[in-house]
Amino acid sequence: RVEMVESGGGSVEAGGSLTLSCTATEYDASSYCMGWFRQAPGKEREGVVSLDHSGQTTYADSVKGRFTISRGSASHTVVLQMRDLNPDDTAMYYCTATRIASGGYCYAKWWMFGIQGQGTQVTVVS
């Protein structure tokens, strides 16, 4: 059974940095998207970042230039480095993964349809 194992997060002052990590265990997809979406209290879910099996990445405009997603050393592992955090980044961050067609790409809002983890809280205090 696939399980999303998440780590990282926490509380940091504005301008600080945090790192999230996520592994999709027992995941055998050769073509996939992995990444995070977030949800703050009273707000809709927002796709934050994605990385596909070929290494292609996409970022929400709100995090471009501040967040970086990369592959981890283990299979189906992604790492999210977040810097220059601000209070608007405060949210529960959910790691998610979904299969895509061979040669495909991370389509719009793909993260709504993937396997997701239990979430990691990120709190940025001003």
Short mmCIF file of C-alpha atoms in Angstrom, two decimals:
data_model
loop_
_atom_site.label_atom_id
_atom_site.label_comp_id
_atom_site.label_asym_id
_atom_site.label_seq_id
_atom_site.Cartn_x
_atom_site.Cartn_y
_atom_site.Cartn_z
CA ARG A 1 0.00 0.00 0.00
CA VAL A 2 1.39 3.38 -0.95
CA GLU A 3 2.06 5.69 1.95
CA MET A 4 3.25 9.27 1.87
CA VAL A 5 5.84 9.73 4.60
CA GLU A 6 6.34 13.40 5.39
CA SER A 7 8.81 15.24 7.59
CA GLY A 8 9.92 18.78 8.28
CA GLY A 9 7.86 21.88 8.83
CA GLY A 10 7.44 23.74 12.08
CA SER A 11 7.43 27.35 13.15
CA VAL A 12 9.79 30.06 11.97
CA GLU A 13 10.05 33.83 12.00
CA ALA A 14 9.34 35.80 8.86
CA GLY A 15 12.33 35.72 6.56
CA GLY A 16 13.40 32.33 7.82
CA SER A 17 13.71 28.97 6.09
CA LEU A 18 12.25 25.50 6.45
CA THR A 19 12.63 22.22 4.60
CA LEU A 20 9.98 19.60 3.92
CA SER A 21 10.66 16.06 2.76
CA CYS A 22 8.31 13.42 1.42
CA THR A 23 8.67 9.82 0.27
CA ALA A 24 6.01 7.80 -1.51
CA THR A 25 6.73 4.34 -0.18
CA GLU A 26 5.84 1.22 -2.19
CA TYR A 27 5.17 3.50 -5.18
CA ASP A 28 5.90 1.79 -8.46
CA ALA A 29 4.86 4.51 -10.88
CA SER A 30 7.48 5.23 -13.53
CA SER A 31 5.65 8.32 -14.77
CA TYR A 32 4.40 10.55 -12.01
CA CYS A 33 3.99 13.96 -10.47
CA MET A 34 5.00 14.65 -6.89
CA GLY A 35 4.75 17.85 -4.94
CA TRP A 36 2.83 19.79 -2.35
CA PHE A 37 -0.37 21.69 -2.02
CA ARG A 38 -1.27 23.78 1.00
CA GLN A 39 -4.36 24.92 2.79
CA ALA A 40 -4.66 27.74 5.29
CA PRO A 41 -7.64 28.10 7.62
CA GLY A 42 -10.61 29.56 5.79
CA LYS A 43 -8.85 29.42 2.42
CA GLU A 44 -9.02 27.13 -0.58
CA ARG A 45 -6.35 24.60 -1.35
CA GLU A 46 -3.46 25.93 -3.39
CA GLY A 47 -1.05 23.95 -5.48
CA VAL A 48 2.44 25.01 -4.44
CA VAL A 49 5.01 23.05 -6.39
CA SER A 50 5.41 19.96 -8.51
CA LEU A 51 8.15 17.79 -9.95
CA ASP A 52 7.59 15.08 -12.52
CA HIS A 53 9.53 11.93 -13.31
CA SER A 54 11.58 13.78 -15.93
CA GLY A 55 12.63 16.50 -13.51
CA GLN A 56 10.32 19.19 -14.83
CA THR A 57 9.19 21.55 -12.08
CA THR A 58 6.35 24.03 -11.70
CA TYR A 59 5.79 26.62 -9.00
CA ALA A 60 2.88 28.75 -7.89
CA ASP A 61 3.53 32.41 -8.59
CA SER A 62 3.33 33.11 -4.87
CA VAL A 63 6.41 30.97 -4.14
CA LYS A 64 8.55 31.42 -7.25
CA GLY A 65 12.07 32.43 -6.39
CA ARG A 66 11.64 31.38 -2.76
CA PHE A 67 10.77 27.68 -2.86
CA THR A 68 12.83 24.96 -4.55
CA ILE A 69 11.77 21.35 -5.07
CA SER A 70 14.30 18.65 -5.77
CA ARG A 71 14.65 14.88 -5.78
CA GLY A 72 15.81 13.15 -2.66
CA SER A 73 18.28 10.30 -2.62
CA ALA A 74 15.64 7.60 -2.18
CA SER A 75 13.20 6.53 -4.85
CA HIS A 76 10.07 8.67 -5.14
CA THR A 77 11.39 11.20 -2.64
CA VAL A 78 11.08 14.94 -3.00
CA VAL A 79 12.49 17.76 -0.89
CA LEU A 80 11.08 21.26 -0.65
CA GLN A 81 13.40 24.02 0.48
CA MET A 82 11.50 27.13 1.52
CA ARG A 83 13.27 30.41 2.18
CA ASP A 84 12.28 33.99 2.81
CA LEU A 85 9.07 32.74 4.37
CA ASN A 86 6.30 35.17 5.21
CA PRO A 87 3.07 34.88 7.23
CA ASP A 88 1.09 34.22 4.03
CA ASP A 89 2.97 30.92 3.75
CA THR A 90 1.39 29.70 6.98
CA ALA A 91 -0.67 26.63 6.16
CA MET A 92 -0.88 22.87 6.36
CA TYR A 93 1.31 21.47 3.61
CA TYR A 94 0.30 18.16 2.05
CA CYS A 95 2.63 16.03 -0.01
CA THR A 96 0.92 14.32 -2.90
CA ALA A 97 1.73 12.02 -5.80
CA THR A 98 -0.16 10.83 -8.85
CA ARG A 99 0.53 8.67 -11.87
CA ILE A 100 0.55 10.31 -15.26
CA ALA A 101 0.71 8.93 -18.76
CA SER A 102 4.10 8.07 -20.18
CA GLY A 103 5.44 11.22 -21.75
CA GLY A 104 2.86 13.23 -19.88
CA TYR A 105 3.23 16.22 -17.62
CA CYS A 106 1.89 17.61 -14.37
CA TYR A 107 -1.43 19.00 -15.59
CA ALA A 108 -3.29 21.84 -13.93
CA LYS A 109 -4.50 20.98 -10.43
CA TRP A 110 -3.14 17.44 -10.71
CA TRP A 111 -2.60 17.56 -6.98
CA MET A 112 -6.36 17.36 -6.39
CA PHE A 113 -6.35 13.76 -7.63
CA GLY A 114 -3.26 12.25 -6.05
CA ILE A 115 -2.42 10.19 -3.02
CA GLN A 116 -1.76 12.59 -0.18
CA GLY A 117 -0.02 12.52 3.14
CA GLN A 118 -1.41 13.58 6.48
CA GLY A 119 0.09 17.02 6.19
CA THR A 120 2.77 19.08 7.88
CA GLN A 121 2.11 22.40 9.58
CA VAL A 122 4.19 25.40 8.55
CA THR A 123 3.76 28.50 10.68
CA VAL A 124 5.48 31.79 9.93
CA VAL A 125 5.30 34.45 12.61
CA SER A 126 5.93 38.10 11.95
#
